[in-house]
CSV table of C-alpha atoms in Angstrom, one decimal:
chain,number,residue,atom,x,y,z
A,861,UNK,CA,28.2,-12.1,69.6
A,862,UNK,CA,29.8,-11.4,66.3
A,863,UNK,CA,33.5,-11.2,66.4
A,864,UNK,CA,35.4,-8.5,64.3
A,865,UNK,CA,37.3,-11.2,62.5
A,866,UNK,CA,34.0,-13.0,61.6
A,867,UNK,CA,32.4,-9.8,60.4
A,868,UNK,CA,35.4,-8.4,58.4
A,869,UNK,CA,35.4,-11.1,55.7
A,870,UNK,CA,35.7,-10.1,52.0
A,871,UNK,CA,32.3,-11.5,51.2
A,872,UNK,CA,30.5,-9.8,54.1
A,873,UNK,CA,32.1,-6.4,53.4
A,874,UNK,CA,31.5,-6.6,49.7
A,875,UNK,CA,27.9,-7.7,50.3
A,876,UNK,CA,27.2,-4.7,52.6
A,877,UNK,CA,28.9,-2.3,50.2
A,878,UNK,CA,27.2,-3.6,47.1
A,879,UNK,CA,23.8,-3.6,49.0
A,880,UNK,CA,24.1,0.1,49.8
A,881,UNK,CA,25.2,0.9,46.2
A,882,UNK,CA,22.0,-0.8,45.0
A,883,UNK,CA,20.0,1.0,47.7
A,884,UNK,CA,21.3,4.4,46.4
A,885,UNK,CA,20.4,3.4,42.9
A,886,UNK,CA,16.8,2.7,44.0
A,887,UNK,CA,16.8,6.0,45.8
A,888,UNK,CA,17.8,7.8,42.6
A,889,UNK,CA,15.0,6.0,40.7
A,890,UNK,CA,12.5,7.2,43.3
A,891,UNK,CA,13.7,10.8,42.9
A,892,UNK,CA,13.5,10.5,39.1
A,893,UNK,CA,9.9,9.0,39.3
A,894,UNK,CA,8.8,11.8,41.7
A,895,UNK,CA,10.3,14.4,39.3
A,896,UNK,CA,8.3,12.9,36.4
A,897,UNK,CA,5.1,12.7,38.5
A,898,UNK,CA,5.4,16.4,39.4
A,899,UNK,CA,5.5,17.1,35.6
A,900,UNK,CA,2.3,15.0,35.2
A,901,UNK,CA,4.1,12.1,33.5
A,902,UNK,CA,2.6,8.8,34.7
A,903,UNK,CA,4.0,6.0,32.6
A,904,UNK,CA,5.8,3.4,34.9
A,905,UNK,CA,5.9,0.6,32.3
A,906,UNK,CA,7.4,2.9,29.7
A,907,UNK,CA,10.2,3.9,32.2
A,908,UNK,CA,11.0,0.3,32.8
A,909,UNK,CA,10.9,-0.6,29.1
A,910,UNK,CA,14.1,1.4,28.4
A,911,UNK,CA,15.9,-0.6,31.1
A,912,UNK,CA,14.9,-3.9,29.5
A,913,UNK,CA,16.0,-2.6,26.1
A,914,UNK,CA,19.4,-1.7,27.5
A,915,UNK,CA,19.7,-5.2,29.2
A,916,UNK,CA,19.0,-7.1,26.0
A,917,UNK,CA,21.3,-4.9,23.9
A,918,UNK,CA,24.3,-5.1,26.2
A,919,UNK,CA,24.1,-8.6,27.6
A,920,UNK,CA,22.4,-10.1,24.5
A,921,UNK,CA,25.2,-8.7,22.2
A,922,UNK,CA,27.8,-10.2,24.6
A,923,UNK,CA,26.1,-13.6,24.5
A,924,UNK,CA,26.0,-13.6,20.7
A,925,UNK,CA,29.6,-12.5,20.4
A,926,UNK,CA,30.8,-15.2,22.8
A,927,UNK,CA,28.4,-17.8,21.1
A,928,UNK,CA,27.2,-19.0,24.5
A,929,UNK,CA,24.9,-21.9,24.8
A,930,UNK,CA,21.7,-21.4,26.8
A,931,UNK,CA,21.9,-23.2,30.1
A,932,UNK,CA,18.3,-22.7,31.4
A,933,UNK,CA,15.0,-23.3,29.7
A,934,UNK,CA,13.8,-20.2,27.8
A,935,UNK,CA,10.3,-20.3,29.3
A,936,UNK,CA,11.8,-19.8,32.8
A,937,UNK,CA,13.0,-16.4,31.7
A,938,UNK,CA,9.6,-15.7,30.0
A,939,UNK,CA,7.8,-16.3,33.4
A,940,UNK,CA,10.5,-14.3,35.2
A,941,UNK,CA,10.0,-11.4,32.8
A,942,UNK,CA,6.3,-11.4,33.3
A,943,UNK,CA,6.6,-11.5,37.1
A,944,UNK,CA,9.2,-8.7,37.1
A,945,UNK,CA,7.2,-6.3,34.8
A,946,UNK,CA,4.0,-6.8,36.8
A,947,UNK,CA,5.7,-6.4,40.2
A,948,UNK,CA,7.1,-3.0,39.1
A,949,UNK,CA,3.7,-2.0,37.7
A,950,UNK,CA,1.6,-3.0,40.7
A,951,UNK,CA,3.7,-1.2,43.3
A,952,UNK,CA,4.0,2.0,41.3
A,953,UNK,CA,0.2,1.8,40.6
A,954,UNK,CA,-0.5,1.5,44.4
A,955,UNK,CA,0.7,5.1,45.0
A,956,UNK,CA,-2.4,6.3,43.2
A,957,UNK,CA,-4.7,4.7,45.7
A,958,UNK,CA,-3.0,4.5,49.1
A,959,UNK,CA,-0.6,6.6,51.3
A,960,UNK,CA,3.2,6.5,51.2
A,961,UNK,CA,3.1,5.2,54.8
A,962,UNK,CA,1.1,2.2,53.8
A,963,UNK,CA,3.3,1.4,50.8
A,964,UNK,CA,6.4,1.6,52.9
A,965,UNK,CA,5.0,-0.7,55.6
A,966,UNK,CA,3.3,-3.3,53.4
A,967,UNK,CA,6.3,-3.4,51.0
A,968,UNK,CA,8.2,-5.2,53.9
A,969,UNK,CA,6.1,-8.2,53.0
A,970,UNK,CA,8.8,-9.0,50.4
A,971,UNK,CA,11.2,-10.0,53.2
A,972,UNK,CA,9.2,-12.8,54.9
A,973,UNK,CA,8.0,-13.9,51.4
A,974,UNK,CA,11.6,-14.2,50.2
A,975,UNK,CA,12.7,-16.1,53.4
A,976,UNK,CA,9.8,-18.5,53.0
A,977,UNK,CA,10.4,-19.1,49.3
A,978,UNK,CA,14.2,-19.6,49.7
A,979,UNK,CA,13.6,-22.0,52.6
A,980,UNK,CA,11.1,-24.1,50.6
A,981,UNK,CA,12.7,-24.1,47.1
A,982,UNK,CA,16.4,-23.3,47.7
A,983,UNK,CA,16.7,-25.1,51.0
A,984,UNK,CA,18.2,-22.0,52.7
A,985,UNK,CA,18.6,-22.4,56.4
A,986,UNK,CA,18.2,-19.3,58.6
A,987,UNK,CA,19.8,-19.4,62.0
A,988,UNK,CA,18.5,-17.4,65.0
A,989,UNK,CA,21.2,-14.7,64.3
A,990,UNK,CA,19.9,-14.0,60.8
A,991,UNK,CA,16.3,-14.0,61.9
A,992,UNK,CA,17.2,-11.5,64.6
A,993,UNK,CA,18.9,-9.3,62.0
A,994,UNK,CA,15.8,-9.4,59.8
A,995,UNK,CA,13.6,-8.4,62.8
A,996,UNK,CA,15.9,-5.5,63.7
A,997,UNK,CA,15.9,-4.2,60.0
A,998,UNK,CA,12.1,-4.4,59.7
A,999,UNK,CA,11.7,-2.7,63.1
A,1000,UNK,CA,13.9,0.2,61.8
A,1001,UNK,CA,11.5,0.6,58.8
A,1002,UNK,CA,8.5,0.6,61.2
A,1003,UNK,CA,10.2,3.5,63.0
A,1004,UNK,CA,10.3,5.4,59.7
A,1005,UNK,CA,6.6,4.8,59.2
A,1006,UNK,CA,5.8,6.1,62.7
A,1007,UNK,CA,8.0,9.1,62.0
A,1008,UNK,CA,5.9,9.9,58.9
A,1009,UNK,CA,2.8,9.7,61.0
A,1010,UNK,CA,4.4,11.8,63.7
A,1011,UNK,CA,5.4,14.4,61.0
A,1012,UNK,CA,1.8,14.5,59.7
A,1013,UNK,CA,2.7,12.8,56.3
A,1014,UNK,CA,-0.4,10.6,56.2
A,1015,UNK,CA,-2.5,11.2,53.1
A,1016,UNK,CA,-5.1,8.5,53.1
A,1017,UNK,CA,-5.3,8.0,49.3
A,1018,UNK,CA,-8.4,7.6,47.1
A,1019,UNK,CA,-9.0,3.9,47.9
A,1020,UNK,CA,-6.6,2.5,50.5
A,1021,UNK,CA,-8.0,-1.0,50.4
A,1022,UNK,CA,-7.2,-1.4,46.6
A,1023,UNK,CA,-3.8,0.3,47.1
A,1024,UNK,CA,-2.9,-2.0,50.0
A,1025,UNK,CA,-3.9,-5.1,48.0
A,1026,UNK,CA,-1.7,-3.8,45.0
A,1027,UNK,CA,1.3,-3.3,47.3
A,1028,UNK,CA,1.0,-6.8,48.9
A,1029,UNK,CA,0.6,-8.4,45.4
A,1030,UNK,CA,3.5,-6.5,44.0
A,1031,UNK,CA,5.7,-7.3,47.1
A,1032,UNK,CA,4.9,-11.0,46.7
A,1033,UNK,CA,5.8,-10.8,43.0
A,1034,UNK,CA,9.1,-9.1,43.9
A,1035,UNK,CA,9.8,-12.0,46.2
A,1036,UNK,CA,9.1,-14.5,43.5
A,1037,UNK,CA,11.3,-12.5,41.1
A,1038,UNK,CA,14.2,-12.2,43.5
A,1039,UNK,CA,14.2,-15.9,44.5
A,1040,UNK,CA,13.9,-17.0,40.8
A,1041,UNK,CA,16.9,-14.7,39.9
A,1042,UNK,CA,18.9,-16.2,42.8
A,1043,UNK,CA,18.2,-19.7,41.5
A,1044,UNK,CA,19.0,-18.9,37.9
A,1045,UNK,CA,22.2,-16.9,38.6
A,1046,UNK,CA,23.5,-19.8,40.7
A,1047,UNK,CA,22.4,-22.6,38.4
A,1048,UNK,CA,22.8,-20.9,35.0
A,1049,UNK,CA,24.6,-17.7,34.2
A,1050,UNK,CA,24.4,-14.0,35.1
A,1051,UNK,CA,24.9,-12.7,31.5
A,1052,UNK,CA,22.2,-15.2,30.3
A,1053,UNK,CA,19.8,-14.1,33.0
A,1054,UNK,CA,20.2,-10.4,32.2
A,1055,UNK,CA,19.9,-10.9,28.4
A,1056,UNK,CA,16.7,-13.0,28.6
A,1057,UNK,CA,15.2,-10.9,31.3
A,1058,UNK,CA,15.7,-7.9,29.1
A,1059,UNK,CA,14.3,-9.7,26.0
A,1060,UNK,CA,11.1,-11.0,27.6
A,1061,UNK,CA,10.7,-8.0,29.9
A,1062,UNK,CA,11.0,-5.7,26.9
A,1063,UNK,CA,8.4,-7.7,24.9
A,1064,UNK,CA,5.9,-7.9,27.7
A,1065,UNK,CA,6.4,-4.2,28.6
A,1066,UNK,CA,5.9,-3.2,24.9
A,1067,UNK,CA,2.6,-5.1,24.8
A,1068,UNK,CA,1.5,-3.5,28.1
A,1069,UNK,CA,2.4,0.0,26.9
A,1070,UNK,CA,0.4,-0.4,23.7
A,1071,UNK,CA,-2.6,-1.3,25.8
A,1072,UNK,CA,-2.4,0.9,28.9
A,1073,UNK,CA,0.0,3.8,28.3
A,1074,UNK,CA,-0.2,4.6,24.6
A,1075,UNK,CA,-2.3,7.8,25.1
A,1076,UNK,CA,-0.1,8.8,28.1
A,1077,UNK,CA,3.0,8.7,25.9
A,1078,UNK,CA,1.4,10.8,23.2
A,1079,UNK,CA,0.4,13.5,25.6
A,1080,UNK,CA,3.9,14.0,27.1
A,1081,UNK,CA,5.5,17.3,26.3
A,1082,UNK,CA,9.1,16.3,25.9
A,1083,UNK,CA,11.7,18.8,27.2
A,1084,UNK,CA,15.1,18.5,28.9
A,1085,UNK,CA,13.4,18.6,32.3
A,1086,UNK,CA,11.3,15.6,31.3
A,1087,UNK,CA,13.9,13.6,29.3
A,1088,UNK,CA,16.6,13.8,31.9
A,1089,UNK,CA,14.8,12.0,34.7
A,1090,UNK,CA,13.1,9.7,32.2
A,1091,UNK,CA,16.4,8.4,30.8
A,1092,UNK,CA,18.2,8.8,34.2
A,1093,UNK,CA,15.6,6.4,35.6
A,1094,UNK,CA,16.5,3.9,32.9
A,1095,UNK,CA,20.2,4.2,33.4
A,1096,UNK,CA,19.9,3.7,37.2
A,1097,UNK,CA,17.6,0.7,36.7
A,1098,UNK,CA,20.1,-0.8,34.2
A,1099,UNK,CA,22.9,-0.6,36.8
A,1100,UNK,CA,20.6,-1.9,39.5
A,1101,UNK,CA,19.6,-5.0,37.4
A,1102,UNK,CA,23.2,-5.5,36.4
A,1103,UNK,CA,24.5,-5.7,40.0
A,1104,UNK,CA,21.6,-7.5,41.6
A,1105,UNK,CA,22.7,-10.9,40.4
A,1106,UNK,CA,26.1,-10.3,41.9
A,1107,UNK,CA,24.7,-9.7,45.4
A,1108,UNK,CA,22.2,-12.6,45.0
A,1109,UNK,CA,25.1,-15.0,44.3
A,1110,UNK,CA,27.2,-13.6,47.2
A,1111,UNK,CA,24.6,-13.2,49.9
A,1112,UNK,CA,21.1,-14.3,48.6
A,1113,UNK,CA,17.7,-12.7,48.2
A,1114,UNK,CA,17.1,-11.9,51.8
A,1115,UNK,CA,20.3,-9.8,52.1
A,1116,UNK,CA,19.3,-7.9,48.9
A,1117,UNK,CA,15.8,-6.9,50.3
A,1118,UNK,CA,17.2,-6.0,53.7
A,1119,UNK,CA,19.8,-3.7,52.1
A,1120,UNK,CA,17.1,-2.0,50.0
A,1121,UNK,CA,15.4,-1.0,53.3
A,1122,UNK,CA,18.0,1.8,53.7
A,1123,UNK,CA,16.9,3.5,50.4
A,1124,UNK,CA,14.3,5.5,52.4
A,1125,UNK,CA,17.1,6.6,54.8
A,1126,UNK,CA,19.4,7.7,51.9
A,1127,UNK,CA,16.4,9.7,50.5
A,1128,UNK,CA,16.2,11.5,53.9
A,1129,UNK,CA,19.9,12.3,53.8
A,1130,UNK,CA,19.6,13.7,50.3
A,1131,UNK,CA,16.6,15.8,51.4
A,1132,UNK,CA,18.8,17.2,54.3
A,1133,UNK,CA,22.0,18.0,52.4
A,1134,UNK,CA,20.8,18.7,48.9
A,1135,UNK,CA,17.4,20.3,49.6
A,1136,UNK,CA,18.1,21.6,53.1
A,1137,UNK,CA,14.8,20.1,54.4
A,1138,UNK,CA,14.2,19.3,58.1
A,1139,UNK,CA,13.3,15.7,58.9
A,1140,UNK,CA,12.0,14.0,62.1
A,1141,UNK,CA,14.7,12.8,64.5
A,1142,UNK,CA,13.2,9.3,64.4
A,1143,UNK,CA,14.7,8.8,60.9
A,1144,UNK,CA,18.2,8.6,62.4
A,1145,UNK,CA,17.1,5.9,64.9
A,1146,UNK,CA,15.6,4.0,62.1
A,1147,UNK,CA,18.7,4.3,60.0
A,1148,UNK,CA,20.9,3.0,62.9
A,1149,UNK,CA,18.5,0.1,63.4
A,1150,UNK,CA,18.6,-1.0,59.8
A,1151,UNK,CA,22.5,-0.8,59.8
A,1152,UNK,CA,22.7,-2.9,63.0
A,1153,UNK,CA,20.3,-5.4,61.5
A,1154,UNK,CA,22.3,-5.7,58.3
A,1155,UNK,CA,25.5,-6.3,60.4
A,1156,UNK,CA,23.8,-8.9,62.5
A,1157,UNK,CA,22.4,-10.7,59.5
A,1158,UNK,CA,25.7,-10.6,57.6
A,1159,UNK,CA,27.6,-12.2,60.6
A,1160,UNK,CA,28.2,-15.9,60.4
A,1161,UNK,CA,28.5,-16.1,56.6
A,1162,UNK,CA,31.7,-18.0,57.0
A,1163,UNK,CA,30.0,-21.0,58.5
A,1164,UNK,CA,27.2,-21.0,55.9
A,1165,UNK,CA,29.8,-20.7,53.1
A,1166,UNK,CA,31.4,-24.0,54.4
A,1167,UNK,CA,27.9,-25.6,54.4
A,1168,UNK,CA,27.2,-24.4,50.8
A,1169,UNK,CA,30.6,-25.7,49.7
A,1170,UNK,CA,29.9,-29.1,51.1
A,1171,UNK,CA,26.5,-29.2,49.4
A,1172,UNK,CA,28.0,-27.9,46.1
A,1173,UNK,CA,30.7,-30.7,46.3
A,1174,UNK,CA,28.0,-33.3,46.9
A,1175,UNK,CA,25.9,-32.0,43.9
A,1176,UNK,CA,29.0,-31.9,41.7
A,1177,UNK,CA,29.8,-35.5,42.6
A,1178,UNK,CA,26.3,-36.5,41.9
A,1179,UNK,CA,26.3,-34.9,38.5
A,1180,UNK,CA,29.7,-36.5,37.7
A,1181,UNK,CA,28.3,-40.0,38.5
A,1182,UNK,CA,25.3,-39.4,36.3
A,1183,UNK,CA,27.6,-38.3,33.4
A,1184,UNK,CA,29.8,-41.4,33.9
A,1185,UNK,CA,26.7,-43.6,33.8
A,1186,UNK,CA,25.6,-42.1,30.5
């Protein structure tokens, strides 16, 4: 069992709070995207492009001002930028072919993918308690899916097979992106990561827009109703990208993806209180399951911190010996 003292550590509480802040940001981007879609605007890469521009302006300017040396190889960031842009594109594109229910369920593939990648490349060890927390969280999201089916929200989509393949591919790329960011933010620097992700993400997005979305942008009838969600999406994504490395450094990629599962539940609460819509009672069970799963997963961080500290000391000692030999 998880003791109150074990749970109420600064790192655990900060991780849970920050995770839910990021989840709310993702929820807001979802509402902005749906608002744009209702207005007939379908330019996902263009929406993300503004976020990358903000990242490179803010963090790139800070790097130049501080005259910081680059700690990681530039081509790592180029690959990360490509993966990140295409992950966003594939998942958004999937909504054109398959149902919301399928996207929600298959997007869970990110979590086992992240766990496998961190176990292989970052040598992260997952105890039974953490695995239990993951299972409870995913079970909560499955309840949401069944709730949608129960409520009749089951539009099949024009080509479900293509849509499902796009979601799985996008979820896998999200996992690669998250794990790569976790590695870079721990081995390099958060500001450097954001600056170069913005630079290469912006360049790749611009190329993709010129090929795929040029005509779409020309046809947009700009108004306050279209500009507000368009730029609001970019602002929310900028905040999301800015705080993701903080959570990755504190709690890792798996905690990030588990926290984002609650975004669907926050969307339900907004629908209830802001739009006065009625939702299925199973959503509340799902929300409770995800919260319990997060608490279970977060428990025991103290022991893992001690293990990471020992590993970090050993790595620092190894680097020091190498420097002395040189």
